[in-house]
Amino acid sequence: MGALDEGHFHEELSNGVKQCCSLELGFEQEPETLTIQDAVRLLLTGLSEDFNREGLKKTPLRVAKALRHGTRGYRLKVKDIVEGALFHEAGLDDGNGHAGGADEPVIVRDLDLFSYCESCLLPFQVKCHVGYVPSGERVLGLSKLSRVADIFAKRLQDPKRLGDEVCSALYHGIKPVGVAVVLQCLHLHVPNLESAFLDPNHQGWVKTLVRSGSGIFENENADAWDDFAVHLRFKGIDVHRIHIKDSTDRCWCPSRSSSIPKISCMLESANQELVATVASIIRSLGEDPSRKELVGTPSRYVKWLMNFQNTNLEMKLNDFPCGRLDLLKPSGEVSHNKEQMHSELNLSFWSLCEHHLLPFHGVVHIGYFSAEGINSVGKSLLQSIVHFYGFKLQLQERLTKQITHTATSLLGGDVMVVVEASHYCMISRGIEKLGSSTVTCKKLGRFKSDPAVKDMFLQTIPNTKLEG
């Protein structure tokens, strides 16, 4: 099964992970919180941002709260959850784990969790399915399966180790005949600015399936997996196609992919102070930045963060034509008074929330008018505008206004912009609302004054669900 021995879990069940913070201090004055805030100010400076400007003043504290909430598993004890939640149930055969004569596992499916990736420090989403076969006349309160899984998810993690740790903790904590865990994991893959332009078909997600088993589930070919698998198959999960060895060897984090362009040595050297700063954050969360799985994490995070360094948009767009593009008629064609509506849909973007330094991503839809017979604006130009505003510290509301303002200078006064986005600050903080999305829009000209025109554009937008 896994990665951690029984002795580790006896200590884990009883003592949790030691933390140095003082319980007497308020959260905002705890040394770990103060260290993270100082580190975030340095990171903001590295992004060429003023951490005293409006919108960023409280960002260091918000980031500290989000990170410490998202890694609170280091400060929780499995023993506190399991003890008091074990119930005696007559009819459980101590020898073979039968419950009421039915030799079946107890399974809780579709537990929505999130964890922070130990390779890049970005959150990833988890759909957890966990089951066990009771023994010794002991059953565990069902909600506690979720709470135990959440303890280990709220740490810097790798999917395979997460599955192994949940499995081991339950096996040693409740002494069942066996425990089985299957995880569906989803990791956001944010491209750098260069590859976003070069690869319009960039795949924004990396997915992996892992499983872990103990007791009668320890052998991945054991018959016990058949009983577990049948209850997941109708959800599209084929347990028998998940090989434990494969999921152990595979590197799933996009930041460790060899296909990611290398940052120059000059940039790496310039950012050594930021790398040390990120290592201090990891240490404040209760982890050891010298652990072999974490050694390269600060550098990978800094490289990713520099994608959102503050830049001057006008300099980037100086090769594009200025003024009303609908005045650029094809050669020999006469301009007509009649205009037609055009729309460019599903322009992808990736951005970084300036309140929490967490990514948000989604699509932009732009509607506009141009004279009949005039070439519509190329999608690549509008996509470029979206990328330039996306790759920086942002708010969705501001992003919407900035895209609209620039589009208006190119397309004229009749413009409507709709932005749909999924925010990781809605997932990896206290609210933890997985699957939510946010919509913002800006209407100008006829799109604002004529409801029929607005509705005509809105009806062109596809009804697609944002993943994540």
Short mmCIF file of C-alpha atoms in Angstrom, two decimals:
data_model
loop_
_atom_site.label_atom_id
_atom_site.label_comp_id
_atom_site.label_asym_id
_atom_site.label_seq_id
_atom_site.Cartn_x
_atom_site.Cartn_y
_atom_site.Cartn_z
CA MET A 1 0.00 0.00 0.00
CA GLY A 2 2.12 2.63 0.73
CA ALA A 3 4.39 5.02 1.82
CA LEU A 4 4.09 5.25 5.56
CA ASP A 5 4.80 2.67 8.22
CA GLU A 6 2.63 1.65 11.14
CA GLY A 7 4.80 3.40 13.69
CA HIS A 8 4.31 6.72 11.92
CA PHE A 9 0.55 6.30 12.10
CA HIS A 10 0.46 5.37 15.78
CA GLU A 11 2.20 8.69 16.38
CA GLU A 12 -0.06 10.46 13.86
CA LEU A 13 -3.23 9.04 15.44
CA SER A 14 -2.19 10.14 18.91
CA ASN A 15 -0.25 13.34 18.49
CA GLY A 16 -0.87 14.88 15.08
CA VAL A 17 1.98 16.96 13.64
CA LYS A 18 3.79 19.26 16.04
CA GLN A 19 3.45 22.99 15.45
CA CYS A 20 5.46 25.72 17.09
CA CYS A 21 2.78 28.41 17.15
CA SER A 22 1.49 29.59 20.48
CA LEU A 23 -2.15 28.93 21.21
CA GLU A 24 -2.30 32.00 23.39
CA LEU A 25 -1.59 34.34 20.47
CA GLY A 26 -4.29 35.57 18.12
CA PHE A 27 -4.03 34.20 14.60
CA GLU A 28 -2.80 37.45 13.08
CA GLN A 29 0.02 37.70 15.64
CA GLU A 30 1.24 34.12 15.43
CA PRO A 31 4.85 33.92 14.19
CA GLU A 32 3.86 31.69 11.25
CA THR A 33 1.24 34.18 10.07
CA LEU A 34 3.65 37.11 10.34
CA THR A 35 6.36 35.22 8.46
CA ILE A 36 3.98 34.40 5.60
CA GLN A 37 2.80 38.03 5.40
CA ASP A 38 6.39 39.29 5.15
CA ALA A 39 7.09 36.70 2.46
CA VAL A 40 4.04 37.73 0.44
CA ARG A 41 5.14 41.38 0.50
CA LEU A 42 8.48 40.32 -1.00
CA LEU A 43 6.71 38.28 -3.67
CA LEU A 44 4.50 41.23 -4.58
CA THR A 45 7.59 43.41 -4.89
CA GLY A 46 9.10 40.78 -7.16
CA LEU A 47 6.02 41.11 -9.36
CA SER A 48 6.74 44.87 -9.67
CA GLU A 49 3.68 45.61 -7.57
CA ASP A 50 3.23 48.08 -4.72
CA PHE A 51 1.88 46.07 -1.78
CA ASN A 52 0.65 49.33 -0.19
CA ARG A 53 -1.68 50.17 -3.05
CA GLU A 54 -5.42 49.83 -2.66
CA GLY A 55 -6.41 46.23 -3.33
CA LEU A 56 -3.11 44.77 -2.13
CA LYS A 57 -2.86 46.18 1.40
CA LYS A 58 -4.64 43.20 2.94
CA THR A 59 -3.36 40.62 0.45
CA PRO A 60 -0.50 39.36 2.69
CA LEU A 61 -2.93 38.58 5.51
CA ARG A 62 -5.50 37.06 3.15
CA VAL A 63 -2.83 34.81 1.61
CA ALA A 64 -1.62 33.75 5.05
CA LYS A 65 -5.17 32.85 6.10
CA ALA A 66 -5.80 30.89 2.90
CA LEU A 67 -2.54 28.95 3.12
CA ARG A 68 -2.88 28.11 6.78
CA HIS A 69 -6.50 27.07 6.30
CA GLY A 70 -5.50 24.94 3.32
CA THR A 71 -2.76 23.20 5.31
CA ARG A 72 -4.53 22.91 8.65
CA GLY A 73 -4.21 19.14 8.44
CA TYR A 74 -0.73 19.47 9.92
CA ARG A 75 -2.36 20.71 13.13
CA LEU A 76 -5.16 18.13 13.41
CA LYS A 77 -5.15 14.68 14.98
CA VAL A 78 -6.78 11.64 13.43
CA LYS A 79 -7.25 10.21 16.93
CA ASP A 80 -9.55 13.10 17.91
CA ILE A 81 -11.85 12.24 15.01
CA VAL A 82 -11.83 8.44 15.19
CA GLU A 83 -12.16 8.08 18.96
CA GLY A 84 -15.73 8.69 19.99
CA ALA A 85 -17.00 7.89 16.49
CA LEU A 86 -16.58 4.09 16.67
CA PHE A 87 -19.89 2.38 17.36
CA HIS A 88 -20.70 -1.13 18.43
CA GLU A 89 -22.86 -2.99 15.93
CA ALA A 90 -24.11 -6.46 16.79
CA GLY A 91 -23.77 -8.98 14.01
CA LEU A 92 -20.25 -8.08 12.93
CA ASP A 93 -18.23 -11.26 12.80
CA ASP A 94 -14.82 -10.58 14.29
CA GLY A 95 -13.23 -13.17 12.08
CA ASN A 96 -14.33 -12.23 8.61
CA GLY A 97 -15.85 -8.77 8.73
CA HIS A 98 -19.38 -9.79 7.80
CA ALA A 99 -21.92 -7.12 8.70
CA GLY A 100 -25.36 -8.58 9.22
CA GLY A 101 -24.36 -11.53 7.03
CA ALA A 102 -23.45 -9.33 4.04
CA ASP A 103 -19.79 -9.48 3.08
CA GLU A 104 -19.72 -5.99 1.56
CA PRO A 105 -17.68 -2.83 2.13
CA VAL A 106 -19.19 0.35 3.50
CA ILE A 107 -18.50 2.99 0.82
CA VAL A 108 -18.78 6.78 0.89
CA ARG A 109 -18.52 8.24 -2.61
CA ASP A 110 -17.97 11.67 -4.12
CA LEU A 111 -16.22 13.43 -1.25
CA ASP A 112 -15.12 16.79 -2.66
CA LEU A 113 -11.72 17.80 -1.30
CA PHE A 114 -8.87 20.05 -2.32
CA SER A 115 -5.20 19.92 -1.55
CA TYR A 116 -2.08 21.95 -2.29
CA CYS A 117 0.31 20.33 -4.77
CA GLU A 118 3.69 19.76 -3.15
CA SER A 119 5.48 20.33 -6.48
CA CYS A 120 4.11 23.79 -7.33
CA LEU A 121 2.01 24.99 -4.33
CA LEU A 122 -1.12 25.38 -6.46
CA PRO A 123 -4.37 23.84 -5.24
CA PHE A 124 -5.74 20.74 -6.93
CA GLN A 125 -9.21 19.24 -6.68
CA VAL A 126 -10.00 15.75 -5.45
CA LYS A 127 -13.06 13.55 -5.74
CA CYS A 128 -12.55 10.89 -3.07
CA HIS A 129 -14.25 7.50 -2.82
CA VAL A 130 -13.43 5.57 0.34
CA GLY A 131 -14.70 2.30 1.76
CA TYR A 132 -13.91 -0.27 4.43
CA VAL A 133 -15.06 -3.72 5.53
CA PRO A 134 -15.89 -3.59 9.29
CA SER A 135 -14.62 -6.06 11.86
CA GLY A 136 -14.60 -6.54 15.63
CA GLU A 137 -18.17 -5.23 15.98
CA ARG A 138 -16.90 -1.71 15.13
CA VAL A 139 -18.35 0.71 12.61
CA LEU A 140 -17.23 4.29 12.07
CA GLY A 141 -19.61 7.24 11.78
CA LEU A 142 -19.84 7.92 8.06
CA SER A 143 -18.98 11.62 8.27
CA LYS A 144 -15.68 10.70 9.91
CA LEU A 145 -14.47 9.04 6.72
CA SER A 146 -14.70 12.45 5.09
CA ARG A 147 -13.04 14.21 8.00
CA VAL A 148 -10.10 11.81 8.10
CA ALA A 149 -9.62 12.23 4.34
CA ASP A 150 -9.74 16.01 4.77
CA ILE A 151 -6.98 15.98 7.40
CA PHE A 152 -4.53 14.54 4.90
CA ALA A 153 -5.85 16.57 1.98
CA LYS A 154 -5.15 19.75 3.95
CA ARG A 155 -1.40 19.33 3.58
CA LEU A 156 1.13 19.71 0.79
CA GLN A 157 0.37 16.58 -1.14
CA ASP A 158 0.86 14.23 -4.07
CA PRO A 159 -2.22 12.21 -5.15
CA LYS A 160 -0.67 8.80 -4.53
CA ARG A 161 0.64 9.68 -1.10
CA LEU A 162 -2.69 11.29 -0.21
CA GLY A 163 -4.48 8.04 -1.01
CA ASP A 164 -1.93 6.00 0.94
CA GLU A 165 -2.13 8.24 4.01
CA VAL A 166 -5.93 8.21 4.15
CA CYS A 167 -5.91 4.45 3.72
CA SER A 168 -3.26 3.85 6.40
CA ALA A 169 -4.88 6.17 8.93
CA LEU A 170 -8.26 4.45 8.63
CA TYR A 171 -6.74 0.97 8.69
CA HIS A 172 -4.73 1.59 11.85
CA GLY A 173 -7.42 3.74 13.45
CA ILE A 174 -10.51 1.52 13.16
CA LYS A 175 -8.90 -1.93 12.65
CA PRO A 176 -11.20 -3.07 9.81
CA VAL A 177 -10.73 -6.10 7.57
CA GLY A 178 -9.60 -3.74 4.83
CA VAL A 179 -9.74 -0.18 3.48
CA ALA A 180 -9.96 0.96 -0.14
CA VAL A 181 -9.46 4.49 -1.45
CA VAL A 182 -9.88 5.81 -5.00
CA LEU A 183 -9.06 9.43 -5.87
CA GLN A 184 -9.95 11.41 -9.00
CA CYS A 185 -7.59 14.39 -9.08
CA LEU A 186 -7.74 17.51 -11.25
CA HIS A 187 -4.81 19.96 -11.51
CA LEU A 188 -5.06 23.33 -13.26
CA HIS A 189 -2.38 23.72 -15.94
CA VAL A 190 -1.69 27.43 -16.39
CA PRO A 191 0.51 28.08 -19.45
CA ASN A 192 3.16 30.76 -19.45
CA LEU A 193 2.44 33.84 -21.53
CA GLU A 194 4.55 32.70 -24.46
CA SER A 195 2.98 29.26 -24.78
CA ALA A 196 -0.52 30.74 -24.37
CA PHE A 197 0.06 32.62 -27.64
CA LEU A 198 1.80 29.78 -29.44
CA ASP A 199 -0.61 27.01 -28.46
CA PRO A 200 -4.26 28.06 -28.89
CA ASN A 201 -5.34 24.48 -28.10
CA HIS A 202 -3.58 24.39 -24.73
CA GLN A 203 -5.08 21.75 -22.44
CA GLY A 204 -5.87 23.56 -19.21
CA TRP A 205 -6.16 20.51 -16.99
CA VAL A 206 -4.19 17.46 -15.92
CA LYS A 207 -6.18 14.53 -14.55
CA THR A 208 -5.10 11.42 -12.72
CA LEU A 209 -6.72 8.45 -10.99
CA VAL A 210 -5.05 6.73 -8.04
CA ARG A 211 -6.04 3.97 -5.66
CA SER A 212 -4.72 2.57 -2.42
CA GLY A 213 -5.69 -0.49 -0.42
CA SER A 214 -4.93 -2.19 2.87
CA GLY A 215 -5.90 -5.49 4.44
CA ILE A 216 -7.98 -7.50 1.99
CA PHE A 217 -7.55 -4.68 -0.54
CA GLU A 218 -3.75 -4.57 -0.36
CA ASN A 219 -3.32 -6.77 -3.43
CA GLU A 220 -4.58 -4.73 -6.38
CA ASN A 221 -5.86 -7.93 -8.01
CA ALA A 222 -7.72 -9.13 -4.92
CA ASP A 223 -11.36 -10.19 -5.34
CA ALA A 224 -12.34 -7.61 -2.71
CA TRP A 225 -11.77 -4.87 -5.29
CA ASP A 226 -14.59 -6.33 -7.41
CA ASP A 227 -17.16 -5.44 -4.75
CA PHE A 228 -15.75 -1.93 -4.44
CA ALA A 229 -15.47 -1.44 -8.19
CA VAL A 230 -19.07 -2.29 -9.00
CA HIS A 231 -20.27 0.72 -6.98
CA LEU A 232 -17.98 3.09 -8.92
CA ARG A 233 -18.38 1.67 -12.41
CA PHE A 234 -21.64 3.44 -13.17
CA LYS A 235 -19.82 6.73 -12.39
CA GLY A 236 -17.41 5.96 -15.19
CA ILE A 237 -14.56 4.76 -12.99
CA ASP A 238 -12.94 1.44 -13.86
CA VAL A 239 -10.94 0.59 -10.74
CA HIS A 240 -9.16 -2.29 -12.42
CA ARG A 241 -7.58 0.06 -14.96
CA ILE A 242 -5.83 1.98 -12.18
CA HIS A 243 -2.51 0.28 -11.54
CA ILE A 244 -0.88 1.19 -8.25
CA LYS A 245 2.68 1.01 -9.61
CA ASP A 246 1.83 3.29 -12.55
CA SER A 247 0.27 5.92 -10.32
CA THR A 248 3.33 5.84 -8.07
CA ASP A 249 5.84 6.38 -10.87
CA ARG A 250 3.94 8.97 -12.86
CA CYS A 251 4.79 12.67 -12.39
CA TRP A 252 1.48 14.45 -12.74
CA CYS A 253 2.23 18.09 -11.84
CA PRO A 254 2.45 20.32 -14.96
CA SER A 255 5.29 22.32 -13.36
CA ARG A 256 7.53 19.26 -13.60
CA SER A 257 6.70 18.51 -17.21
CA SER A 258 9.67 18.58 -19.55
CA SER A 259 7.48 20.37 -22.11
CA ILE A 260 7.38 23.56 -20.05
CA PRO A 261 9.80 26.16 -21.50
CA LYS A 262 12.87 26.75 -19.37
CA ILE A 263 13.37 30.11 -17.67
CA SER A 264 16.72 31.71 -18.36
CA CYS A 265 19.54 31.28 -15.88
CA MET A 266 19.65 35.07 -15.47
CA LEU A 267 16.03 35.09 -14.28
CA GLU A 268 16.66 32.16 -11.94
CA SER A 269 19.64 33.97 -10.41
CA ALA A 270 17.66 37.19 -10.00
CA ASN A 271 14.92 35.35 -8.17
CA GLN A 272 17.00 33.50 -5.59
CA GLU A 273 15.72 35.82 -2.87
CA LEU A 274 12.15 34.99 -3.89
CA VAL A 275 12.98 31.27 -3.88
CA ALA A 276 14.23 31.55 -0.29
CA THR A 277 11.09 33.52 0.54
CA VAL A 278 8.83 30.71 -0.69
CA ALA A 279 10.88 28.19 1.30
CA SER A 280 10.14 30.24 4.43
CA ILE A 281 6.41 29.99 3.66
CA ILE A 282 6.66 26.20 3.37
CA ARG A 283 8.46 26.06 6.71
CA SER A 284 5.78 28.23 8.34
CA LEU A 285 3.08 25.84 7.18
CA GLY A 286 4.68 23.03 9.19
CA GLU A 287 6.66 21.35 6.40
CA ASP A 288 10.35 20.79 5.81
CA PRO A 289 11.44 22.55 2.59
CA SER A 290 14.48 20.25 2.46
CA ARG A 291 12.27 17.15 2.09
CA LYS A 292 13.26 15.66 -1.24
CA GLU A 293 9.80 16.13 -2.77
CA LEU A 294 9.85 19.84 -1.83
CA VAL A 295 13.43 20.81 -2.70
CA GLY A 296 12.54 22.20 -6.13
CA THR A 297 9.10 23.54 -5.17
CA PRO A 298 10.08 27.13 -4.27
CA SER A 299 11.87 27.58 -7.61
CA ARG A 300 8.97 26.11 -9.58
CA TYR A 301 6.49 28.35 -7.78
CA VAL A 302 8.54 31.50 -8.43
CA LYS A 303 8.86 30.64 -12.14
CA TRP A 304 5.08 30.20 -12.33
CA LEU A 305 4.40 33.41 -10.38
CA MET A 306 6.60 35.49 -12.69
CA ASN A 307 4.12 34.85 -15.51
CA PHE A 308 1.97 37.50 -13.83
CA GLN A 309 4.60 40.19 -13.46
CA ASN A 310 3.22 43.69 -14.03
CA THR A 311 3.80 44.72 -17.67
CA ASN A 312 2.87 47.65 -19.92
CA LEU A 313 0.11 46.62 -22.31
CA GLU A 314 0.69 49.49 -24.74
CA MET A 315 4.21 48.29 -25.38
CA LYS A 316 2.94 44.79 -26.12
CA LEU A 317 0.27 45.99 -28.56
CA ASN A 318 2.37 48.46 -30.53
CA ASP A 319 2.34 46.26 -33.64
CA PHE A 320 -1.45 46.19 -33.88
CA PRO A 321 -3.40 48.78 -35.93
CA CYS A 322 -5.08 51.59 -34.01
CA GLY A 323 -8.51 53.13 -34.45
CA ARG A 324 -11.77 51.71 -35.76
CA LEU A 325 -10.99 48.42 -37.48
CA ASP A 326 -14.31 48.45 -39.34
CA LEU A 327 -12.88 51.30 -41.42
CA LEU A 328 -10.33 48.89 -42.88
CA LYS A 329 -12.34 47.81 -45.94
CA PRO A 330 -11.19 45.12 -48.36
CA SER A 331 -9.65 46.67 -51.49
CA GLY A 332 -12.23 48.10 -53.87
CA GLU A 333 -15.21 47.50 -51.57
CA VAL A 334 -17.69 50.24 -50.78
CA SER A 335 -18.78 50.91 -47.18
CA HIS A 336 -22.49 50.42 -46.44
CA ASN A 337 -24.53 52.00 -43.69
CA LYS A 338 -26.04 48.66 -42.66
CA GLU A 339 -24.09 46.93 -39.92
CA GLN A 340 -24.10 43.37 -38.67
CA MET A 341 -23.26 41.89 -35.32
CA HIS A 342 -20.17 39.74 -34.89
CA SER A 343 -19.15 37.67 -31.90
CA GLU A 344 -15.95 36.00 -30.77
CA LEU A 345 -16.69 33.33 -28.18
CA ASN A 346 -14.71 31.23 -25.74
CA LEU A 347 -11.51 33.27 -25.71
CA SER A 348 -9.59 31.49 -22.95
CA PHE A 349 -7.73 33.29 -20.20
CA TRP A 350 -5.72 32.60 -17.06
CA SER A 351 -5.15 35.16 -14.33
CA LEU A 352 -4.08 35.61 -10.73
CA CYS A 353 -6.42 36.96 -8.06
CA GLU A 354 -4.72 39.93 -6.42
CA HIS A 355 -6.54 39.33 -3.14
CA HIS A 356 -5.29 35.78 -2.52
CA LEU A 357 -2.57 35.09 -5.14
CA LEU A 358 -4.64 32.16 -6.35
CA PRO A 359 -5.39 31.47 -10.02
CA PHE A 360 -8.69 32.04 -11.74
CA HIS A 361 -9.44 31.02 -15.30
CA GLY A 362 -12.26 30.99 -17.78
CA VAL A 363 -13.49 32.33 -21.10
CA VAL A 364 -14.31 35.73 -22.58
CA HIS A 365 -17.10 36.42 -25.11
CA ILE A 366 -17.02 39.64 -27.16
CA GLY A 367 -19.85 41.03 -29.29
CA TYR A 368 -19.54 44.03 -31.62
CA PHE A 369 -20.89 45.60 -34.81
CA SER A 370 -19.17 46.31 -38.11
CA ALA A 371 -20.40 47.52 -41.48
CA GLU A 372 -21.77 44.88 -43.79
CA GLY A 373 -19.12 43.71 -46.22
CA ILE A 374 -16.28 44.61 -43.89
CA ASN A 375 -13.96 41.88 -42.62
CA SER A 376 -14.62 41.03 -38.98
CA VAL A 377 -11.77 41.42 -36.52
CA GLY A 378 -9.55 38.37 -36.29
CA LYS A 379 -10.01 36.15 -33.27
CA SER A 380 -6.24 36.11 -32.68
CA LEU A 381 -6.16 39.86 -32.09
CA LEU A 382 -8.94 39.76 -29.50
CA GLN A 383 -7.37 36.68 -27.90
CA SER A 384 -4.11 38.62 -27.60
CA ILE A 385 -5.87 41.45 -25.79
CA VAL A 386 -7.45 38.96 -23.38
CA HIS A 387 -4.09 37.31 -22.63
CA PHE A 388 -2.27 40.58 -22.02
CA TYR A 389 -4.82 41.67 -19.44
CA GLY A 390 -5.14 38.18 -17.98
CA PHE A 391 -1.49 37.54 -17.20
CA LYS A 392 -1.17 39.92 -14.25
CA LEU A 393 -2.63 40.41 -10.78
CA GLN A 394 -6.31 40.94 -11.46
CA LEU A 395 -9.89 41.16 -10.34
CA GLN A 396 -12.51 39.75 -12.68
CA GLU A 397 -14.45 43.00 -12.58
CA ARG A 398 -11.38 45.00 -13.60
CA LEU A 399 -10.43 42.45 -16.26
CA THR A 400 -13.88 42.83 -17.83
CA LYS A 401 -13.63 46.63 -17.93
CA GLN A 402 -10.08 46.63 -19.33
CA ILE A 403 -10.94 44.23 -22.16
CA THR A 404 -14.03 46.30 -22.99
CA HIS A 405 -12.10 49.58 -23.01
CA THR A 406 -9.42 48.25 -25.37
CA ALA A 407 -11.96 46.48 -27.60
CA THR A 408 -13.93 49.73 -27.89
CA SER A 409 -10.86 51.64 -29.09
CA LEU A 410 -10.48 49.05 -31.87
CA LEU A 411 -14.09 48.16 -32.66
CA GLY A 412 -16.11 51.30 -31.98
CA GLY A 413 -18.69 52.13 -29.33
CA ASP A 414 -21.03 49.14 -29.74
CA VAL A 415 -19.32 46.42 -27.69
CA MET A 416 -20.36 43.86 -25.10
CA VAL A 417 -17.98 41.69 -23.11
CA VAL A 418 -18.98 38.72 -20.95
CA VAL A 419 -16.41 36.97 -18.74
CA GLU A 420 -17.08 33.56 -17.15
CA ALA A 421 -14.54 32.35 -14.61
CA SER A 422 -13.81 29.74 -11.99
CA HIS A 423 -11.90 31.08 -8.98
CA TYR A 424 -9.60 28.98 -6.84
CA CYS A 425 -10.14 31.40 -3.96
CA MET A 426 -13.69 29.99 -3.88
CA ILE A 427 -12.29 26.47 -3.52
CA SER A 428 -9.24 26.60 -1.30
CA ARG A 429 -10.44 28.89 1.47
CA GLY A 430 -13.05 28.54 4.20
CA ILE A 431 -15.97 28.79 1.78
CA GLU A 432 -14.82 25.74 -0.29
CA LYS A 433 -17.49 26.04 -2.98
CA LEU A 434 -16.32 23.62 -5.64
CA GLY A 435 -18.05 23.95 -9.00
CA SER A 436 -19.07 27.59 -8.58
CA SER A 437 -18.43 30.14 -11.33
CA THR A 438 -18.61 33.92 -11.61
CA VAL A 439 -20.01 35.94 -14.51
CA THR A 440 -19.30 39.62 -15.19
CA CYS A 441 -20.27 41.75 -18.19
CA LYS A 442 -19.89 45.23 -19.62
CA LYS A 443 -22.29 46.70 -22.20
CA LEU A 444 -21.73 49.78 -24.35
CA GLY A 445 -23.66 51.47 -27.16
CA ARG A 446 -26.52 49.52 -28.68
CA PHE A 447 -25.82 46.52 -26.43
CA LYS A 448 -26.71 48.74 -23.49
CA SER A 449 -29.56 50.77 -24.99
CA ASP A 450 -31.34 48.03 -26.94
CA PRO A 451 -32.37 44.91 -24.93
CA ALA A 452 -33.06 42.99 -28.15
CA VAL A 453 -29.47 43.48 -29.32
CA LYS A 454 -28.12 42.40 -25.93
CA ASP A 455 -30.32 39.29 -25.92
CA MET A 456 -29.31 38.42 -29.48
CA PHE A 457 -25.65 38.37 -28.43
CA LEU A 458 -26.28 36.46 -25.20
CA GLN A 459 -28.10 33.75 -27.15
CA THR A 460 -24.93 33.09 -29.15
CA ILE A 461 -22.94 32.20 -26.01
CA PRO A 462 -22.72 28.40 -25.62
CA ASN A 463 -24.06 26.85 -22.45
CA THR A 464 -20.89 25.13 -21.33
CA LYS A 465 -19.78 24.35 -17.77
CA LEU A 466 -16.36 25.56 -16.75
CA GLU A 467 -14.25 22.68 -15.51
CA GLY A 468 -12.92 23.26 -12.03
#
